[in-house]
Amino acid sequence: MTTTRTKPEPPAAAVAADAHWAAKMARLRDRTLAETTFVICDDADVRSRYQRAKRAFDQVQDYLKTHPDDTDTIADAAKASQAFDEAKAAYDEVSIPLRFRALPRKAFEALIKEHAPSEAEADEGKQWADTYPAALIAAASVDGMTEQDARELLELWSLAEANALFNAAMGVQDNTRADLGKG
């Protein structure tokens, strides 16, 4: 006996409620996975200048929204924009961005299973094996970081920075871009 796999028809009630169900479903299938960028900037002065310029730019833009005809604010906005652009360029020049992408659910679950804690590790309260952080970082890396590269950085960096690297790779796994609207 041969069976043919067919695409199931959407429920009639869904079609009646939304005549464009097929197009909506196509958009849902075509979504890209969430991404995040972890930025390392070792130059404290450049980082501080960038943060100050961004705050000043944001503040003047917010004020300008409620006072669009204030000529002094318009001039301040132009200065803040130029200062922000310059600070951002300097920041981008010295920073090292690392990009991470969420894994498909089954791949993420398989990675957790592959790096499950040993019985001894579980008795210590660990959620996963010591190999998991480097494996996750490598699997989520958009830039091609290998597991060996990740392990090296996790061992070389301070605890806070190693945790921040892992949290960037782990955090994007928990990122949702959906809102549960009222209605």
PDB file of C-alpha atoms in Angstrom:
ATOM      1  CA  MET A   1       0.000   0.000   0.000  1.00  0.00           C
ATOM      2  CA  THR A   2       1.373   3.394  -0.944  1.00  0.00           C
ATOM      3  CA  THR A   3       0.475   6.571   0.805  1.00  0.00           C
ATOM      4  CA  THR A   4       0.934  10.041  -0.529  1.00  0.00           C
ATOM      5  CA  ARG A   5       1.851  12.830   1.801  1.00  0.00           C
ATOM      6  CA  THR A   6      -0.325  15.816   1.216  1.00  0.00           C
ATOM      7  CA  LYS A   7      -0.313  19.182   2.800  1.00  0.00           C
ATOM      8  CA  PRO A   8      -3.205  19.309   5.256  1.00  0.00           C
ATOM      9  CA  GLU A   9      -5.917  21.817   4.542  1.00  0.00           C
ATOM     10  CA  PRO A  10      -6.291  24.600   7.069  1.00  0.00           C
ATOM     11  CA  PRO A  11      -9.305  24.315   9.339  1.00  0.00           C
ATOM     12  CA  ALA A  12     -12.454  25.695   7.716  1.00  0.00           C
ATOM     13  CA  ALA A  13     -13.080  27.969  10.703  1.00  0.00           C
ATOM     14  CA  ALA A  14      -9.601  29.491  10.323  1.00  0.00           C
ATOM     15  CA  VAL A  15     -10.153  30.080   6.627  1.00  0.00           C
ATOM     16  CA  ALA A  16     -13.515  31.687   7.318  1.00  0.00           C
ATOM     17  CA  ALA A  17     -11.975  33.942   9.964  1.00  0.00           C
ATOM     18  CA  ASP A  18      -8.949  34.794   7.856  1.00  0.00           C
ATOM     19  CA  ALA A  19      -9.251  34.364   4.112  1.00  0.00           C
ATOM     20  CA  HIS A  20      -5.500  34.878   3.777  1.00  0.00           C
ATOM     21  CA  TRP A  21      -4.513  31.929   5.979  1.00  0.00           C
ATOM     22  CA  ALA A  22      -2.218  30.324   3.388  1.00  0.00           C
ATOM     23  CA  ALA A  23      -0.274  33.565   2.933  1.00  0.00           C
ATOM     24  CA  LYS A  24      -0.072  34.050   6.700  1.00  0.00           C
ATOM     25  CA  MET A  25       1.163  30.477   7.172  1.00  0.00           C
ATOM     26  CA  ALA A  26       3.783  30.985   4.459  1.00  0.00           C
ATOM     27  CA  ARG A  27       5.038  34.079   6.275  1.00  0.00           C
ATOM     28  CA  LEU A  28       5.186  32.143   9.548  1.00  0.00           C
ATOM     29  CA  ARG A  29       7.208  29.368   7.913  1.00  0.00           C
ATOM     30  CA  ASP A  30       9.611  31.864   6.281  1.00  0.00           C
ATOM     31  CA  ARG A  31      10.524  33.739   9.471  1.00  0.00           C
ATOM     32  CA  THR A  32      14.190  33.867  10.324  1.00  0.00           C
ATOM     33  CA  LEU A  33      15.424  32.849  13.741  1.00  0.00           C
ATOM     34  CA  ALA A  34      16.205  35.573  16.271  1.00  0.00           C
ATOM     35  CA  GLU A  35      19.724  37.011  16.304  1.00  0.00           C
ATOM     36  CA  THR A  36      21.680  39.082  18.780  1.00  0.00           C
ATOM     37  CA  THR A  37      25.050  40.778  18.745  1.00  0.00           C
ATOM     38  CA  PHE A  38      27.446  40.617  21.676  1.00  0.00           C
ATOM     39  CA  VAL A  39      29.849  43.558  21.424  1.00  0.00           C
ATOM     40  CA  ILE A  40      33.218  43.675  23.160  1.00  0.00           C
ATOM     41  CA  CYS A  41      34.866  47.068  23.539  1.00  0.00           C
ATOM     42  CA  ASP A  42      38.067  47.140  25.589  1.00  0.00           C
ATOM     43  CA  ASP A  43      38.556  50.901  25.268  1.00  0.00           C
ATOM     44  CA  ALA A  44      36.653  52.323  28.241  1.00  0.00           C
ATOM     45  CA  ASP A  45      37.003  55.924  27.036  1.00  0.00           C
ATOM     46  CA  VAL A  46      35.570  55.164  23.612  1.00  0.00           C
ATOM     47  CA  ARG A  47      32.765  53.088  25.133  1.00  0.00           C
ATOM     48  CA  SER A  48      31.921  55.848  27.634  1.00  0.00           C
ATOM     49  CA  ARG A  49      31.968  58.535  24.922  1.00  0.00           C
ATOM     50  CA  TYR A  50      29.659  56.423  22.781  1.00  0.00           C
ATOM     51  CA  GLN A  51      27.220  55.803  25.650  1.00  0.00           C
ATOM     52  CA  ARG A  52      27.131  59.499  26.595  1.00  0.00           C
ATOM     53  CA  ALA A  53      26.595  60.548  22.967  1.00  0.00           C
ATOM     54  CA  LYS A  54      23.806  57.998  22.542  1.00  0.00           C
ATOM     55  CA  ARG A  55      22.031  59.186  25.702  1.00  0.00           C
ATOM     56  CA  ALA A  56      22.329  62.843  24.628  1.00  0.00           C
ATOM     57  CA  PHE A  57      21.080  62.020  21.124  1.00  0.00           C
ATOM     58  CA  ASP A  58      18.109  60.022  22.474  1.00  0.00           C
ATOM     59  CA  GLN A  59      17.191  62.761  24.945  1.00  0.00           C
ATOM     60  CA  VAL A  60      17.218  65.559  22.393  1.00  0.00           C
ATOM     61  CA  GLN A  61      15.223  63.417  19.931  1.00  0.00           C
ATOM     62  CA  ASP A  62      12.586  62.708  22.603  1.00  0.00           C
ATOM     63  CA  TYR A  63      12.350  66.406  23.457  1.00  0.00           C
ATOM     64  CA  LEU A  64      12.129  67.317  19.774  1.00  0.00           C
ATOM     65  CA  LYS A  65       9.088  65.050  19.345  1.00  0.00           C
ATOM     66  CA  THR A  66       7.090  67.204  21.758  1.00  0.00           C
ATOM     67  CA  HIS A  67       8.677  70.530  20.750  1.00  0.00           C
ATOM     68  CA  PRO A  68       9.181  70.263  16.968  1.00  0.00           C
ATOM     69  CA  ASP A  69       9.315  74.025  16.396  1.00  0.00           C
ATOM     70  CA  ASP A  70      11.925  74.806  19.065  1.00  0.00           C
ATOM     71  CA  THR A  71      14.805  76.211  16.976  1.00  0.00           C
ATOM     72  CA  ASP A  72      17.321  75.802  19.794  1.00  0.00           C
ATOM     73  CA  THR A  73      16.381  72.129  20.110  1.00  0.00           C
ATOM     74  CA  ILE A  74      16.657  71.652  16.355  1.00  0.00           C
ATOM     75  CA  ALA A  75      20.219  73.006  16.497  1.00  0.00           C
ATOM     76  CA  ASP A  76      20.980  70.848  19.553  1.00  0.00           C
ATOM     77  CA  ALA A  77      19.613  67.808  17.716  1.00  0.00           C
ATOM     78  CA  ALA A  78      21.958  68.404  14.782  1.00  0.00           C
ATOM     79  CA  LYS A  79      24.963  68.715  17.128  1.00  0.00           C
ATOM     80  CA  ALA A  80      23.911  65.616  19.088  1.00  0.00           C
ATOM     81  CA  SER A  81      23.463  63.678  15.863  1.00  0.00           C
ATOM     82  CA  GLN A  82      26.942  64.587  14.650  1.00  0.00           C
ATOM     83  CA  ALA A  83      28.510  63.777  18.044  1.00  0.00           C
ATOM     84  CA  PHE A  84      26.665  60.450  18.119  1.00  0.00           C
ATOM     85  CA  ASP A  85      27.756  59.552  14.574  1.00  0.00           C
ATOM     86  CA  GLU A  86      31.393  60.309  15.422  1.00  0.00           C
ATOM     87  CA  ALA A  87      31.273  58.402  18.719  1.00  0.00           C
ATOM     88  CA  LYS A  88      29.559  55.440  17.035  1.00  0.00           C
ATOM     89  CA  ALA A  89      32.187  55.324  14.294  1.00  0.00           C
ATOM     90  CA  ALA A  90      34.986  55.310  16.893  1.00  0.00           C
ATOM     91  CA  TYR A  91      33.164  52.646  18.915  1.00  0.00           C
ATOM     92  CA  ASP A  92      32.587  50.445  15.852  1.00  0.00           C
ATOM     93  CA  GLU A  93      36.247  50.779  14.893  1.00  0.00           C
ATOM     94  CA  VAL A  94      37.592  49.373  18.179  1.00  0.00           C
ATOM     95  CA  SER A  95      34.759  46.965  19.049  1.00  0.00           C
ATOM     96  CA  ILE A  96      34.547  43.265  18.308  1.00  0.00           C
ATOM     97  CA  PRO A  97      31.001  42.131  17.511  1.00  0.00           C
ATOM     98  CA  LEU A  98      30.025  38.478  17.903  1.00  0.00           C
ATOM     99  CA  ARG A  99      26.690  37.452  16.409  1.00  0.00           C
ATOM    100  CA  PHE A 100      24.505  34.637  17.716  1.00  0.00           C
ATOM    101  CA  ARG A 101      21.357  33.094  16.234  1.00  0.00           C
ATOM    102  CA  ALA A 102      18.671  31.037  17.936  1.00  0.00           C
ATOM    103  CA  LEU A 103      18.769  27.359  17.080  1.00  0.00           C
ATOM    104  CA  PRO A 104      15.694  25.558  15.791  1.00  0.00           C
ATOM    105  CA  ARG A 105      13.890  24.009  18.770  1.00  0.00           C
ATOM    106  CA  LYS A 106      14.767  20.396  17.938  1.00  0.00           C
ATOM    107  CA  ALA A 107      18.449  21.263  17.421  1.00  0.00           C
ATOM    108  CA  PHE A 108      18.518  23.145  20.730  1.00  0.00           C
ATOM    109  CA  GLU A 109      16.872  20.258  22.568  1.00  0.00           C
ATOM    110  CA  ALA A 110      19.312  17.788  20.964  1.00  0.00           C
ATOM    111  CA  LEU A 111      22.271  19.929  22.062  1.00  0.00           C
ATOM    112  CA  ILE A 112      20.990  19.984  25.646  1.00  0.00           C
ATOM    113  CA  LYS A 113      20.471  16.220  25.549  1.00  0.00           C
ATOM    114  CA  GLU A 114      23.941  15.667  24.058  1.00  0.00           C
ATOM    115  CA  HIS A 115      25.490  17.668  26.898  1.00  0.00           C
ATOM    116  CA  ALA A 116      23.328  16.399  29.740  1.00  0.00           C
ATOM    117  CA  PRO A 117      25.046  16.384  33.118  1.00  0.00           C
ATOM    118  CA  SER A 118      26.630  13.198  34.339  1.00  0.00           C
ATOM    119  CA  GLU A 119      25.142  11.670  37.455  1.00  0.00           C
ATOM    120  CA  ALA A 120      27.883  13.305  39.543  1.00  0.00           C
ATOM    121  CA  GLU A 121      27.301  16.689  37.862  1.00  0.00           C
ATOM    122  CA  ALA A 122      23.556  16.366  38.420  1.00  0.00           C
ATOM    123  CA  ASP A 123      24.190  15.584  42.086  1.00  0.00           C
ATOM    124  CA  GLU A 124      26.136  18.881  42.240  1.00  0.00           C
ATOM    125  CA  GLY A 125      23.039  20.649  40.901  1.00  0.00           C
ATOM    126  CA  LYS A 126      24.383  21.260  37.386  1.00  0.00           C
ATOM    127  CA  GLN A 127      21.841  21.562  34.575  1.00  0.00           C
ATOM    128  CA  TRP A 128      24.257  20.381  31.887  1.00  0.00           C
ATOM    129  CA  ALA A 129      27.741  19.016  31.371  1.00  0.00           C
ATOM    130  CA  ASP A 130      30.746  21.326  31.508  1.00  0.00           C
ATOM    131  CA  THR A 131      31.009  20.915  27.720  1.00  0.00           C
ATOM    132  CA  TYR A 132      27.644  22.567  27.074  1.00  0.00           C
ATOM    133  CA  PRO A 133      28.564  26.291  27.221  1.00  0.00           C
ATOM    134  CA  ALA A 134      31.246  26.004  24.518  1.00  0.00           C
ATOM    135  CA  ALA A 135      29.032  23.736  22.406  1.00  0.00           C
ATOM    136  CA  LEU A 136      26.116  26.170  22.581  1.00  0.00           C
ATOM    137  CA  ILE A 137      28.295  29.177  21.788  1.00  0.00           C
ATOM    138  CA  ALA A 138      29.709  27.399  18.728  1.00  0.00           C
ATOM    139  CA  ALA A 139      26.311  26.119  17.566  1.00  0.00           C
ATOM    140  CA  ALA A 140      24.705  29.569  17.899  1.00  0.00           C
ATOM    141  CA  SER A 141      27.630  31.519  16.412  1.00  0.00           C
ATOM    142  CA  VAL A 142      26.825  33.216  13.120  1.00  0.00           C
ATOM    143  CA  ASP A 143      30.492  34.150  12.719  1.00  0.00           C
ATOM    144  CA  GLY A 144      31.753  30.560  12.656  1.00  0.00           C
ATOM    145  CA  MET A 145      33.255  30.320  16.130  1.00  0.00           C
ATOM    146  CA  THR A 146      34.272  26.744  16.755  1.00  0.00           C
ATOM    147  CA  GLU A 147      33.706  24.830  19.946  1.00  0.00           C
ATOM    148  CA  GLN A 148      37.481  24.917  20.566  1.00  0.00           C
ATOM    149  CA  ASP A 149      37.505  28.712  20.088  1.00  0.00           C
ATOM    150  CA  ALA A 150      34.616  29.079  22.524  1.00  0.00           C
ATOM    151  CA  ARG A 151      36.263  26.794  25.090  1.00  0.00           C
ATOM    152  CA  GLU A 152      39.480  28.813  24.829  1.00  0.00           C
ATOM    153  CA  LEU A 153      37.685  32.127  25.433  1.00  0.00           C
ATOM    154  CA  LEU A 154      35.655  30.701  28.310  1.00  0.00           C
ATOM    155  CA  GLU A 155      38.886  29.577  29.977  1.00  0.00           C
ATOM    156  CA  LEU A 156      40.894  32.759  29.273  1.00  0.00           C
ATOM    157  CA  TRP A 157      38.355  35.440  30.085  1.00  0.00           C
ATOM    158  CA  SER A 158      37.247  36.599  33.505  1.00  0.00           C
ATOM    159  CA  LEU A 159      34.227  34.863  34.999  1.00  0.00           C
ATOM    160  CA  ALA A 160      32.000  37.880  34.311  1.00  0.00           C
ATOM    161  CA  GLU A 161      33.024  38.125  30.654  1.00  0.00           C
ATOM    162  CA  ALA A 162      32.830  34.357  30.111  1.00  0.00           C
ATOM    163  CA  ASN A 163      29.343  34.394  31.617  1.00  0.00           C
ATOM    164  CA  ALA A 164      28.365  37.329  29.393  1.00  0.00           C
ATOM    165  CA  LEU A 165      29.535  35.423  26.296  1.00  0.00           C
ATOM    166  CA  PHE A 166      27.554  32.341  27.295  1.00  0.00           C
ATOM    167  CA  ASN A 167      24.522  34.467  28.225  1.00  0.00           C
ATOM    168  CA  ALA A 168      24.550  36.077  24.774  1.00  0.00           C
ATOM    169  CA  ALA A 169      24.397  32.647  23.111  1.00  0.00           C
ATOM    170  CA  MET A 170      21.856  31.338  25.622  1.00  0.00           C
ATOM    171  CA  GLY A 171      19.748  34.496  25.732  1.00  0.00           C
ATOM    172  CA  VAL A 172      18.970  34.456  22.030  1.00  0.00           C
ATOM    173  CA  GLN A 173      17.561  30.930  22.521  1.00  0.00           C
ATOM    174  CA  ASP A 174      14.984  32.431  24.881  1.00  0.00           C
ATOM    175  CA  ASN A 175      14.180  35.476  22.745  1.00  0.00           C
ATOM    176  CA  THR A 176      10.589  35.768  21.601  1.00  0.00           C
ATOM    177  CA  ARG A 177       9.355  38.191  19.005  1.00  0.00           C
ATOM    178  CA  ALA A 178       5.680  37.529  19.639  1.00  0.00           C
ATOM    179  CA  ASP A 179       3.208  39.647  21.548  1.00  0.00           C
ATOM    180  CA  LEU A 180       0.084  38.296  23.153  1.00  0.00           C
ATOM    181  CA  GLY A 181      -2.246  41.084  22.228  1.00  0.00           C
ATOM    182  CA  LYS A 182      -5.523  41.855  23.910  1.00  0.00           C
ATOM    183  CA  GLY A 183      -8.615  41.026  22.045  1.00  0.00           C
TER     184      GLY A 183
END
